CSV table of C-alpha atoms and ligand atoms in Angstrom, one decimal:
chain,number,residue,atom,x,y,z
A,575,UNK,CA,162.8,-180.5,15.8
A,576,UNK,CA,159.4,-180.0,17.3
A,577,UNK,CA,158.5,-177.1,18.8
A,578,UNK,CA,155.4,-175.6,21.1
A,579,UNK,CA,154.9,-172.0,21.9
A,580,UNK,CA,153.5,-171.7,25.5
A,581,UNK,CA,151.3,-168.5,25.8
A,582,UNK,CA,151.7,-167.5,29.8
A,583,UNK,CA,152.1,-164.1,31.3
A,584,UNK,CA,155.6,-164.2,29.5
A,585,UNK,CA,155.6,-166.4,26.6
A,586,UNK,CA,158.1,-169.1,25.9
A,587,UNK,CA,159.2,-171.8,23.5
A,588,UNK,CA,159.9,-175.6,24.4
A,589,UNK,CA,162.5,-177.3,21.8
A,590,UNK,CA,161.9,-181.0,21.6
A,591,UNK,CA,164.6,-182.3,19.9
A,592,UNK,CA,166.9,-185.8,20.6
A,593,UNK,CA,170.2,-184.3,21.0
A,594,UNK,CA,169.0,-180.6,21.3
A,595,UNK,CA,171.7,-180.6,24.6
A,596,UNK,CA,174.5,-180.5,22.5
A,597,UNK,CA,172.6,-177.2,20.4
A,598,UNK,CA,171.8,-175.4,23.9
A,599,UNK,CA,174.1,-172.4,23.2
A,600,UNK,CA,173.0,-171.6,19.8
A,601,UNK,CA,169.0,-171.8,20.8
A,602,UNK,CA,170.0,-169.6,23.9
A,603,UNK,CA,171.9,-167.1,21.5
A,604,UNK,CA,169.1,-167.1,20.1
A,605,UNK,CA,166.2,-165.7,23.4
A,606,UNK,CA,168.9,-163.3,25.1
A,607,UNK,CA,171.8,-161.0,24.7
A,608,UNK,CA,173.2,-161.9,27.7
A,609,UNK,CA,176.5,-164.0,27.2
A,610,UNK,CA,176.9,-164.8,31.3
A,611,UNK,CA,175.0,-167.9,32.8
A,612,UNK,CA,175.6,-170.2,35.8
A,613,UNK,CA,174.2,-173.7,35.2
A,614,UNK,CA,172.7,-175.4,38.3
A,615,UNK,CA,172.4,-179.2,38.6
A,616,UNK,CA,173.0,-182.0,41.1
A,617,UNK,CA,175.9,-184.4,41.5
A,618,UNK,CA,174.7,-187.2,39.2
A,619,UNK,CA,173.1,-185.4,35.8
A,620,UNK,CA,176.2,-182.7,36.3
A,621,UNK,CA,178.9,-186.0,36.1
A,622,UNK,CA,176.9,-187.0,33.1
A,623,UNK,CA,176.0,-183.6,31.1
A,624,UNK,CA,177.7,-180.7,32.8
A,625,UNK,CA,180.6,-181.1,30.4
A,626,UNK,CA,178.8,-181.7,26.8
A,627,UNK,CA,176.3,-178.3,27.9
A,628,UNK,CA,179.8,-176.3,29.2
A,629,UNK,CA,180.9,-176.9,25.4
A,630,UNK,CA,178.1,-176.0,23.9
A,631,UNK,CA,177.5,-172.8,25.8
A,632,UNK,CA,181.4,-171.8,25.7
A,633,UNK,CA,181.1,-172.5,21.5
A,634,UNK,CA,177.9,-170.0,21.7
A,635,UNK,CA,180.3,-167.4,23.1
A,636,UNK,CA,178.3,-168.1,26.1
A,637,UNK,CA,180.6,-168.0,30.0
A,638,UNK,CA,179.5,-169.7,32.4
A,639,UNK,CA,180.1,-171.5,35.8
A,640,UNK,CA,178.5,-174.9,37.4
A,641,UNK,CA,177.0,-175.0,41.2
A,642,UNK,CA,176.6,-178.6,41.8
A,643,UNK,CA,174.5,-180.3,44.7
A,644,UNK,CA,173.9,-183.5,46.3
A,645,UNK,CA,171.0,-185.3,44.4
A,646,UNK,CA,168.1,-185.8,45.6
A,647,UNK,CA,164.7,-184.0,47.1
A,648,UNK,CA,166.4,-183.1,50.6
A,649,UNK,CA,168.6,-180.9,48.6
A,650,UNK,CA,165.3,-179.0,47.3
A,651,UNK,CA,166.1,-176.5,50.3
A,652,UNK,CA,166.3,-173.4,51.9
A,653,UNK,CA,169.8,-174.3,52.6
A,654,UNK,CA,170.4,-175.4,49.1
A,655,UNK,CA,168.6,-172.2,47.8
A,656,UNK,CA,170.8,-169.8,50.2
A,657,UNK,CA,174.2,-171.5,48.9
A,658,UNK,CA,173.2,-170.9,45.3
A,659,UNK,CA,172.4,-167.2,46.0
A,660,UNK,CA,175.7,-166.9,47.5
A,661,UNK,CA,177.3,-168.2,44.8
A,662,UNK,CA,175.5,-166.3,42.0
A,663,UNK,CA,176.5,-163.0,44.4
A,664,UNK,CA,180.5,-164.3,44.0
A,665,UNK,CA,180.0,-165.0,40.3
A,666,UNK,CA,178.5,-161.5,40.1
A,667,UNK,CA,175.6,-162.6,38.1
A,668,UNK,CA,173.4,-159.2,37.0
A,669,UNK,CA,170.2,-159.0,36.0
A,670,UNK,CA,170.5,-159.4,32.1
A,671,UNK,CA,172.4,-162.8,32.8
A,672,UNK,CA,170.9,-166.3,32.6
A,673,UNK,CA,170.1,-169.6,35.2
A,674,UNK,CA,170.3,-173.0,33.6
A,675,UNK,CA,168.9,-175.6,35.2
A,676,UNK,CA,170.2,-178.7,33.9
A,677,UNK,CA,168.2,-182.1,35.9
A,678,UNK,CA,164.8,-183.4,37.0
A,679,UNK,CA,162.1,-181.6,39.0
A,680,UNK,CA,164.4,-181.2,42.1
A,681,UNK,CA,167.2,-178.8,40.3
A,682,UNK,CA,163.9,-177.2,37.5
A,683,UNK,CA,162.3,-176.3,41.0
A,684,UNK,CA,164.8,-174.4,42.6
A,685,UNK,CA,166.7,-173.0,39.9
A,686,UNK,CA,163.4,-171.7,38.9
A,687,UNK,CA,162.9,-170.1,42.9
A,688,UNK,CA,166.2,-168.6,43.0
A,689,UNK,CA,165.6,-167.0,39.4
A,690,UNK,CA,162.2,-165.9,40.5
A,691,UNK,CA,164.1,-163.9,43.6
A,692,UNK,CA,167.3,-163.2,43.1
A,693,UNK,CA,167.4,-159.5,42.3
A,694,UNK,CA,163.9,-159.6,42.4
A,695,UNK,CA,163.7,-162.2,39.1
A,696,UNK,CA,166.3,-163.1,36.3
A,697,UNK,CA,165.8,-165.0,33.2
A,698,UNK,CA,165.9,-168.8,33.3
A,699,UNK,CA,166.0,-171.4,31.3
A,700,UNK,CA,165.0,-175.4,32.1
A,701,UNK,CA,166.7,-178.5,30.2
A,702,UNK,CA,164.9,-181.5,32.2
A,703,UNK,CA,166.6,-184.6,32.5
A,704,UNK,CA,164.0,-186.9,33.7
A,705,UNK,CA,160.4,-187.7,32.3
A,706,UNK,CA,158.9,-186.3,34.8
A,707,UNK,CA,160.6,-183.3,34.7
A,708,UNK,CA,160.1,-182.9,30.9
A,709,UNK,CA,156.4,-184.1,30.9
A,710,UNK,CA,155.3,-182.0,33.9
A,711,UNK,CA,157.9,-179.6,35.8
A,712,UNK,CA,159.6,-177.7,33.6
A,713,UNK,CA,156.2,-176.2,32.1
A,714,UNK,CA,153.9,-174.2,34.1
A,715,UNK,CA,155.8,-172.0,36.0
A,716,UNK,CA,155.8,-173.6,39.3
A,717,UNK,CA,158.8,-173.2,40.8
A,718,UNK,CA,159.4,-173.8,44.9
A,719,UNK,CA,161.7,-175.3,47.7
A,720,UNK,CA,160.5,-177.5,51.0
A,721,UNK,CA,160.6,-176.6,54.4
A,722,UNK,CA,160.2,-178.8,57.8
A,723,UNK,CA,156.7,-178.4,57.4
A,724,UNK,CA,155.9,-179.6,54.4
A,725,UNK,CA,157.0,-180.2,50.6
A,726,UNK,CA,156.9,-177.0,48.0
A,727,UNK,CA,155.9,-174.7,51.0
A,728,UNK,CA,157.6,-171.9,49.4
A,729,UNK,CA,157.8,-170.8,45.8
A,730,UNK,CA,156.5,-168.3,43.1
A,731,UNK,CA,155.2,-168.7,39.6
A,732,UNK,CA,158.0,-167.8,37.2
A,733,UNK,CA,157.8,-169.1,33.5
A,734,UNK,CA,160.9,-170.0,32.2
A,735,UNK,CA,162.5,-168.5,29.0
A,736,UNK,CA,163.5,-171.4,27.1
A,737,UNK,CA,162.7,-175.1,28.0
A,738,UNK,CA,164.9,-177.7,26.2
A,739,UNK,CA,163.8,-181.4,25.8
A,740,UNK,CA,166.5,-183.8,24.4
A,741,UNK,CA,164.5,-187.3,25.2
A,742,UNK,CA,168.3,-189.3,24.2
A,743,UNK,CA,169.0,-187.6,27.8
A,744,UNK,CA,166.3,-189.7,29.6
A,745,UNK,CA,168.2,-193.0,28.2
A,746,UNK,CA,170.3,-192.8,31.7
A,747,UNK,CA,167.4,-193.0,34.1
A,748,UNK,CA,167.4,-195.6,36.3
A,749,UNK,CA,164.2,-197.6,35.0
A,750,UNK,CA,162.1,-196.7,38.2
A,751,UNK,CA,162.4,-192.9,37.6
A,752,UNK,CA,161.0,-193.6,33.9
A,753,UNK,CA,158.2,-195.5,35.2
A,754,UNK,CA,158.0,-192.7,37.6
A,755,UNK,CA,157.5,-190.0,34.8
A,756,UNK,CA,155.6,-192.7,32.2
A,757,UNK,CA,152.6,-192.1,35.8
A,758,UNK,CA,152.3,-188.5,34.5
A,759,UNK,CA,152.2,-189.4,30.9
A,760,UNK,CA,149.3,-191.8,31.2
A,761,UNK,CA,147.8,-189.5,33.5
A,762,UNK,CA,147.9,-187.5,30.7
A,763,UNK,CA,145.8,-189.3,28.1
A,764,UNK,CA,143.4,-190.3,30.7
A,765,UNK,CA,142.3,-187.0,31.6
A,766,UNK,CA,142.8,-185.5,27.9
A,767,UNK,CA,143.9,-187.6,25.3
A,768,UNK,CA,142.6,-191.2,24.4
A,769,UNK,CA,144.7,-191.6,21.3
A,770,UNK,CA,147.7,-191.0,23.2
A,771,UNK,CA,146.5,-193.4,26.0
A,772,UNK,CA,146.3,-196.1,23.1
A,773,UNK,CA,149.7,-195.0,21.9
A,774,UNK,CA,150.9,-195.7,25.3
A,775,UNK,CA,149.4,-198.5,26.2
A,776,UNK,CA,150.4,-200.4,23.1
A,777,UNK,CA,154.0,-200.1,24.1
A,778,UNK,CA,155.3,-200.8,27.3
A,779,UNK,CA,158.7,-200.2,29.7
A,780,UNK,CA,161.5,-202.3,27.4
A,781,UNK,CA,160.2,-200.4,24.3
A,782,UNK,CA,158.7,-196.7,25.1
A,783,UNK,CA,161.9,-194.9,24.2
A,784,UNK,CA,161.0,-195.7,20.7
A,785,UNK,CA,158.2,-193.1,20.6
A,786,UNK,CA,159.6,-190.7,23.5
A,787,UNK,CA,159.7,-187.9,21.3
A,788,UNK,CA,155.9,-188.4,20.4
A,789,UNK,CA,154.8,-188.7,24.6
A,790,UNK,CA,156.7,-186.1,25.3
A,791,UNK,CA,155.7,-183.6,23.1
A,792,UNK,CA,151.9,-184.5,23.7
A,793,UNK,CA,151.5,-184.1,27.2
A,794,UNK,CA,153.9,-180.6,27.2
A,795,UNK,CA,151.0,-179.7,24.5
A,796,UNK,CA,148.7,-181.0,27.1
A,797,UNK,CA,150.0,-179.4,29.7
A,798,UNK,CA,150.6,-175.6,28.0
A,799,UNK,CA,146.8,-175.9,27.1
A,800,UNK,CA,146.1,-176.2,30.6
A,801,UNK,CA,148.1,-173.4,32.1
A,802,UNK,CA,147.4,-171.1,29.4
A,803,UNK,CA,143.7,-171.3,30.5
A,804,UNK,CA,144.9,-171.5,34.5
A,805,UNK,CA,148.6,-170.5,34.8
A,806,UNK,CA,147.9,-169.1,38.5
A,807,UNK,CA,146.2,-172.5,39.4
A,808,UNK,CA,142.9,-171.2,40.0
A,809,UNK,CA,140.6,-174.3,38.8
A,810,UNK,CA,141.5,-176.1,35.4
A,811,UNK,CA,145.0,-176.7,36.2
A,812,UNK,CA,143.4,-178.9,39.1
A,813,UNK,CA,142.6,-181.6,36.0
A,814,UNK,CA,146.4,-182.1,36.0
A,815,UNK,CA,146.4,-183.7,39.9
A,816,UNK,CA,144.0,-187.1,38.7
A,817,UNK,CA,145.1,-189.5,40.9
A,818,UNK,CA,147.2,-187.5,42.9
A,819,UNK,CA,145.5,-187.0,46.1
A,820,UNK,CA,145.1,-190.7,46.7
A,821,UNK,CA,148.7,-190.9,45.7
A,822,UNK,CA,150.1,-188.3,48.1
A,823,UNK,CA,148.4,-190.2,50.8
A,824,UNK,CA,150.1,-193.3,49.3
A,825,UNK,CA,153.2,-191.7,49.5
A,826,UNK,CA,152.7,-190.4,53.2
A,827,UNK,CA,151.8,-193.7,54.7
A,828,UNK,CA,154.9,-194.8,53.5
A,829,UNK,CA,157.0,-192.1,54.8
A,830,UNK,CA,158.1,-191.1,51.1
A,831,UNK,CA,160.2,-194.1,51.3
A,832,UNK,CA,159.5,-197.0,49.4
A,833,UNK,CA,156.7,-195.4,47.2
A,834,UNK,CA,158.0,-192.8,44.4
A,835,UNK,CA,156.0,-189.9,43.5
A,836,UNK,CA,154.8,-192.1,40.6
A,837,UNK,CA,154.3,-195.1,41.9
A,838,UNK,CA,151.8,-193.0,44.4
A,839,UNK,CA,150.1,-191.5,41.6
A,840,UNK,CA,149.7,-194.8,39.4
A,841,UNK,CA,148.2,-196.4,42.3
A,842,UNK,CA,146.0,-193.7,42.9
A,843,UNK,CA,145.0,-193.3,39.3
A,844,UNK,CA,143.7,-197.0,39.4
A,845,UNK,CA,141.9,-196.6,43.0
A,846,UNK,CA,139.8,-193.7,42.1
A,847,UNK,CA,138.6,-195.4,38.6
A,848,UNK,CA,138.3,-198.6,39.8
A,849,UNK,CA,135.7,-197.1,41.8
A,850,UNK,CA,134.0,-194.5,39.9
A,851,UNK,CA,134.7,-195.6,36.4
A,852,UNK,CA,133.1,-198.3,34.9
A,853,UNK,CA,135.2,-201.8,34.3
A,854,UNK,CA,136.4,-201.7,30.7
A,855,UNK,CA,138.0,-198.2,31.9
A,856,UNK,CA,139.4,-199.8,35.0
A,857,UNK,CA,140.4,-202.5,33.4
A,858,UNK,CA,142.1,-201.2,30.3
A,859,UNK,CA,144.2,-198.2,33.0
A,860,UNK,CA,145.3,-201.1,35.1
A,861,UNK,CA,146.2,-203.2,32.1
A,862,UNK,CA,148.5,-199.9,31.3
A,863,UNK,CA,150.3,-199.2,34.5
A,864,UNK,CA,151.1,-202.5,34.9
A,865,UNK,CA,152.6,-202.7,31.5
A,866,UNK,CA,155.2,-199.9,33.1
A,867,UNK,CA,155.9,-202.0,36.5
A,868,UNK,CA,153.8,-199.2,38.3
A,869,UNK,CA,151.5,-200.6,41.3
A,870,UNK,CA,147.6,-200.9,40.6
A,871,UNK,CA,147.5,-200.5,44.7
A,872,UNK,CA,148.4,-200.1,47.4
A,873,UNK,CA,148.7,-202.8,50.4
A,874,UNK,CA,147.8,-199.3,53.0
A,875,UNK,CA,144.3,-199.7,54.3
A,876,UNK,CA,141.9,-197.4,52.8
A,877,UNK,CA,140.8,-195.6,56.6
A,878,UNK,CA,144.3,-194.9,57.0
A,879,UNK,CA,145.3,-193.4,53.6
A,880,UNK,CA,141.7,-191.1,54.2
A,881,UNK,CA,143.0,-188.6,56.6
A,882,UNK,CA,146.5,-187.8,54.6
A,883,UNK,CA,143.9,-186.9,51.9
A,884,UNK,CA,142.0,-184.4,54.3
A,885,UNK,CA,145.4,-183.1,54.7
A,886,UNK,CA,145.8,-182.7,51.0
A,887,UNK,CA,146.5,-179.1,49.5
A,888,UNK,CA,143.3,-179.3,47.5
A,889,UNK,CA,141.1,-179.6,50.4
A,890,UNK,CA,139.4,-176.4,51.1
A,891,UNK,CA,136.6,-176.1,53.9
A,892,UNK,CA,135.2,-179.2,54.5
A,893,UNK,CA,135.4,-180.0,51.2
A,894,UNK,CA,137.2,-181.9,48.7
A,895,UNK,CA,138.2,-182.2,45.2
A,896,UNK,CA,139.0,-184.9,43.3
A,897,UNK,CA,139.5,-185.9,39.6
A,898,UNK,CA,137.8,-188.6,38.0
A,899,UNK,CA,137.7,-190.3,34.0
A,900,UNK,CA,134.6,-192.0,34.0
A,901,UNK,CA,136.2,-192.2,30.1
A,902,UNK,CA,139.5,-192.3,29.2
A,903,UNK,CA,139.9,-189.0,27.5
A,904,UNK,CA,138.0,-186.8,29.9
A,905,UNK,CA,138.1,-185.8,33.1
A,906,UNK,CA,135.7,-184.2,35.9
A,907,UNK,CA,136.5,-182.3,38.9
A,908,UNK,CA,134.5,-183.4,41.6
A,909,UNK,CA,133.9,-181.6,44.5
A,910,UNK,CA,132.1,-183.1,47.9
A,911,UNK,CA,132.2,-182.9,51.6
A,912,UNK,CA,135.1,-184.7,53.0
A,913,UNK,CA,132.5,-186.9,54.9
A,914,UNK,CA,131.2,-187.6,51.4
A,915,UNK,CA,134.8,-188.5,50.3
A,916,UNK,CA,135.0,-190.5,52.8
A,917,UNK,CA,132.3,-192.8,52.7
A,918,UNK,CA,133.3,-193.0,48.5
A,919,UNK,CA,136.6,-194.3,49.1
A,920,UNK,CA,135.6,-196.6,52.1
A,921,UNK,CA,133.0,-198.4,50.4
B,2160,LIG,N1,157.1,-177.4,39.4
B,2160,LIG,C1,156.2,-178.3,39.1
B,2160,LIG,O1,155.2,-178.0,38.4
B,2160,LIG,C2,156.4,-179.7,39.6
B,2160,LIG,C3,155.6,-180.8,39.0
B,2160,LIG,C4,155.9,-182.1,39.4
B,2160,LIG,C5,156.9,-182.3,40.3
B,2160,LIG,N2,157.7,-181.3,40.8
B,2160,LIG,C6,158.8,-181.6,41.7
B,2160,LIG,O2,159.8,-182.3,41.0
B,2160,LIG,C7,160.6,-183.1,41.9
B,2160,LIG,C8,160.7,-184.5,41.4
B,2160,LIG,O3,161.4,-184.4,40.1
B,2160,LIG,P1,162.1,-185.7,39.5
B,2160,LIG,O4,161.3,-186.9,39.6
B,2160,LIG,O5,162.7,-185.3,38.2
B,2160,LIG,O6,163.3,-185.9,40.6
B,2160,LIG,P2,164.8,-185.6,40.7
B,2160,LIG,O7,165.1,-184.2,40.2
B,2160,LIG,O8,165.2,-185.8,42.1
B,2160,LIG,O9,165.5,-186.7,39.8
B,2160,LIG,C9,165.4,-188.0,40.1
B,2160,LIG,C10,166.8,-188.7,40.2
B,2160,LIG,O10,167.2,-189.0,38.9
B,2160,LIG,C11,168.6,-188.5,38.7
B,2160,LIG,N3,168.6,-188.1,37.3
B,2160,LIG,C12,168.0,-187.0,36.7
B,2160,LIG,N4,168.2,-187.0,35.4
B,2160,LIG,C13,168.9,-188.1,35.1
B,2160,LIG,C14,169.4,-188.7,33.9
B,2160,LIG,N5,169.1,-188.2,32.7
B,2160,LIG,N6,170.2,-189.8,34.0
B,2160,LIG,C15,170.4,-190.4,35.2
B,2160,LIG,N7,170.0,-189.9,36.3
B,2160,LIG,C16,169.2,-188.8,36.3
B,2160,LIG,C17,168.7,-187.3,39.6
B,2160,LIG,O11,170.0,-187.1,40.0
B,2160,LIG,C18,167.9,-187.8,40.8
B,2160,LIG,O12,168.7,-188.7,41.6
B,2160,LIG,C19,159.9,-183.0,43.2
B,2160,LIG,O13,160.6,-182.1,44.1
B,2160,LIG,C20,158.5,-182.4,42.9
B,2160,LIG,O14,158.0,-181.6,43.9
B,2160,LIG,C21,157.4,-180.0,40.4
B,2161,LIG,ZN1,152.7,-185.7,39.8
């Protein structure tokens, strides 16, 4: 068992462990006194997991009760969020009891909302299911749901108070959502980490779950090193979106349809160093995400991916900021006029 102690606001430990799902009850024993919990998930982890995590809580001494929803990212909202209040009201669930959320970044996120607000904050604790959501999500804090006008519109920072990794889970993912998450991990050792980025890159899709364990608990180390310096996102923690504003156009231009969250940011990744890095760096990134079946590019004309980037969160008056790894290892935040931006990307 590996273990990493994140130091935010309220301090937390992240279990890494293959089959730590089946130990869930004892390691929660172990963080609270409380011996009521509702576990949230969605329709497809709960038919896989609910049952094994149910034991392992109810073995603990642990009651608890399941709110299942529909899968998928138009569950991640208000409506979603109001149901699962209601049902923690019936369940009577008190302030000393505990939220599980048991699936990828959809369930972490609002699980982690409702437990930020419902009697003004309860403990929670994360067991992500995908790689994204065990790489990035369930550490940080950021918890929110969408609303008509736009994705993560609402949330609060709330640190989990346990977050349990079991990477045998992730051997269920449909192989796009693995690509998906394997975006964030070489994200990861471009803008931190070029050992890990040779450690990637020397595997590929077919053969990556052999050192899962090892990704996983890198970037989470990556990632609690960031927060801890930035947990209320105030500048560092803006390392951790390289390649994303080019890949949230990516993923608006095509309606959030055919381009996953990862795909967007692989894509993205390879644009912006393709342009700013030199070739061996370009080349050895594209060399990587290709290894994972993740896009190099997109076929979305540059002028009309430019103003979902002005659009993007991290655009502040007139200006832009962007991320770039002139070497893989390091990264730079950049920040220009748009126009500047602009005539960057277009050239
Ligand atoms: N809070 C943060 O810091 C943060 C960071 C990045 C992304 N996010 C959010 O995370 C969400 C995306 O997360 P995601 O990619 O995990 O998506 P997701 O939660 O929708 O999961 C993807 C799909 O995989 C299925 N699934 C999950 N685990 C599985 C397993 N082990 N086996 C088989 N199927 C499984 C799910 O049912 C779902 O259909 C977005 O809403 C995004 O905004 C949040
Ligand atoms: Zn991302």
């Amino acid at each position: 068992m590996r273990k990493i102690s994140v130091n935010t606001s309220t301090p937390y430990e992240v279990i890494i462990e293959r089959g730590s799902l089946a130990r869930t009850g004892s390691l929660i024993v172990g963080i609270t006194d409380s011996r009521r919990a509702v576990v949230i998930t969605d329709d497809t982890v709960g038919g896989l997991y609910a049952e094994d995590l149910m034991d392992s809580l109810s073995d603990a001494g642990i009651k608890a009760d399941v709110f299942v929803f529909p899968h998928g990212e138009q569950s991640k909202s208000i409506k979603t969020l109001s149901d699962i209040y209601d049902f923690l009201c019936e369940a009577e669930i008190t302030r000393s009891d505990l939220l599980i959320a048991l699936g990828g970044g959809v369930v972490g996120d609002i699980t982690g909302f409702a437990a930020a607000t419902y009697l003004r904050g309860i403990d929670f604790v994360q067991i992500p299911t995908t790689l994204l959501s065990q790489v990035d999500s369930s550490v940080g804090g950021k918890t929110a749901v969408d609303i008509p006008g736009g994705k993560n519109l609402v949330g609060a920072f709330k640190q989990p108070k346990l977050v349990i990794c079991d990477s045998d889970i992730l051997r269920t993912l449909p192989e796009e959502e693995l690509a998906c998450g394997m975006a964030e991990v070489i994200k990861y050792g471009m803008i931190r980490d070029k050992d890990l980025f040779e450690l990637i890159a020397s595997h590929d899709i077919t053969n990556v779950d052999e050192i899962m364990d090892e990704l996983v608990y890198r970037c989470i180390d990556i990632k609690r090193e960031v927060v801890e310096h930035d947990e209320f996102d105030r500048g560092e923690r803006m390392m951790l979106n390289f390649g994303h504003t080019l890949g949230h156009a990516i993923e608006g231009w095509h309606n959030y349809t055919d381009y996953t969250h990862g795909m967007g940011v692989a894509a993205g990744m390879c644009m912006i160093t393709d342009r700013l890095a030199n070739k061996p760096v370009a080349d050895a990134l594209r060399k990587c995400v290709e290894a994972y079946n993740l896009p190099t590019g997109t076929e979305a004309p540059m002028k009309e991916l430019l103003p979902f980037c002005s659009k993007d969160k991290k655009r502040e008056s007139g200006s832009i900021s962007y991320i770039v790894c002139r070497e893989i290892g390091k990264a730079e935040i950049v920040k220009v006029p748009v126009t500047e931006f602009e005539k960057l990307m277009e050239g």
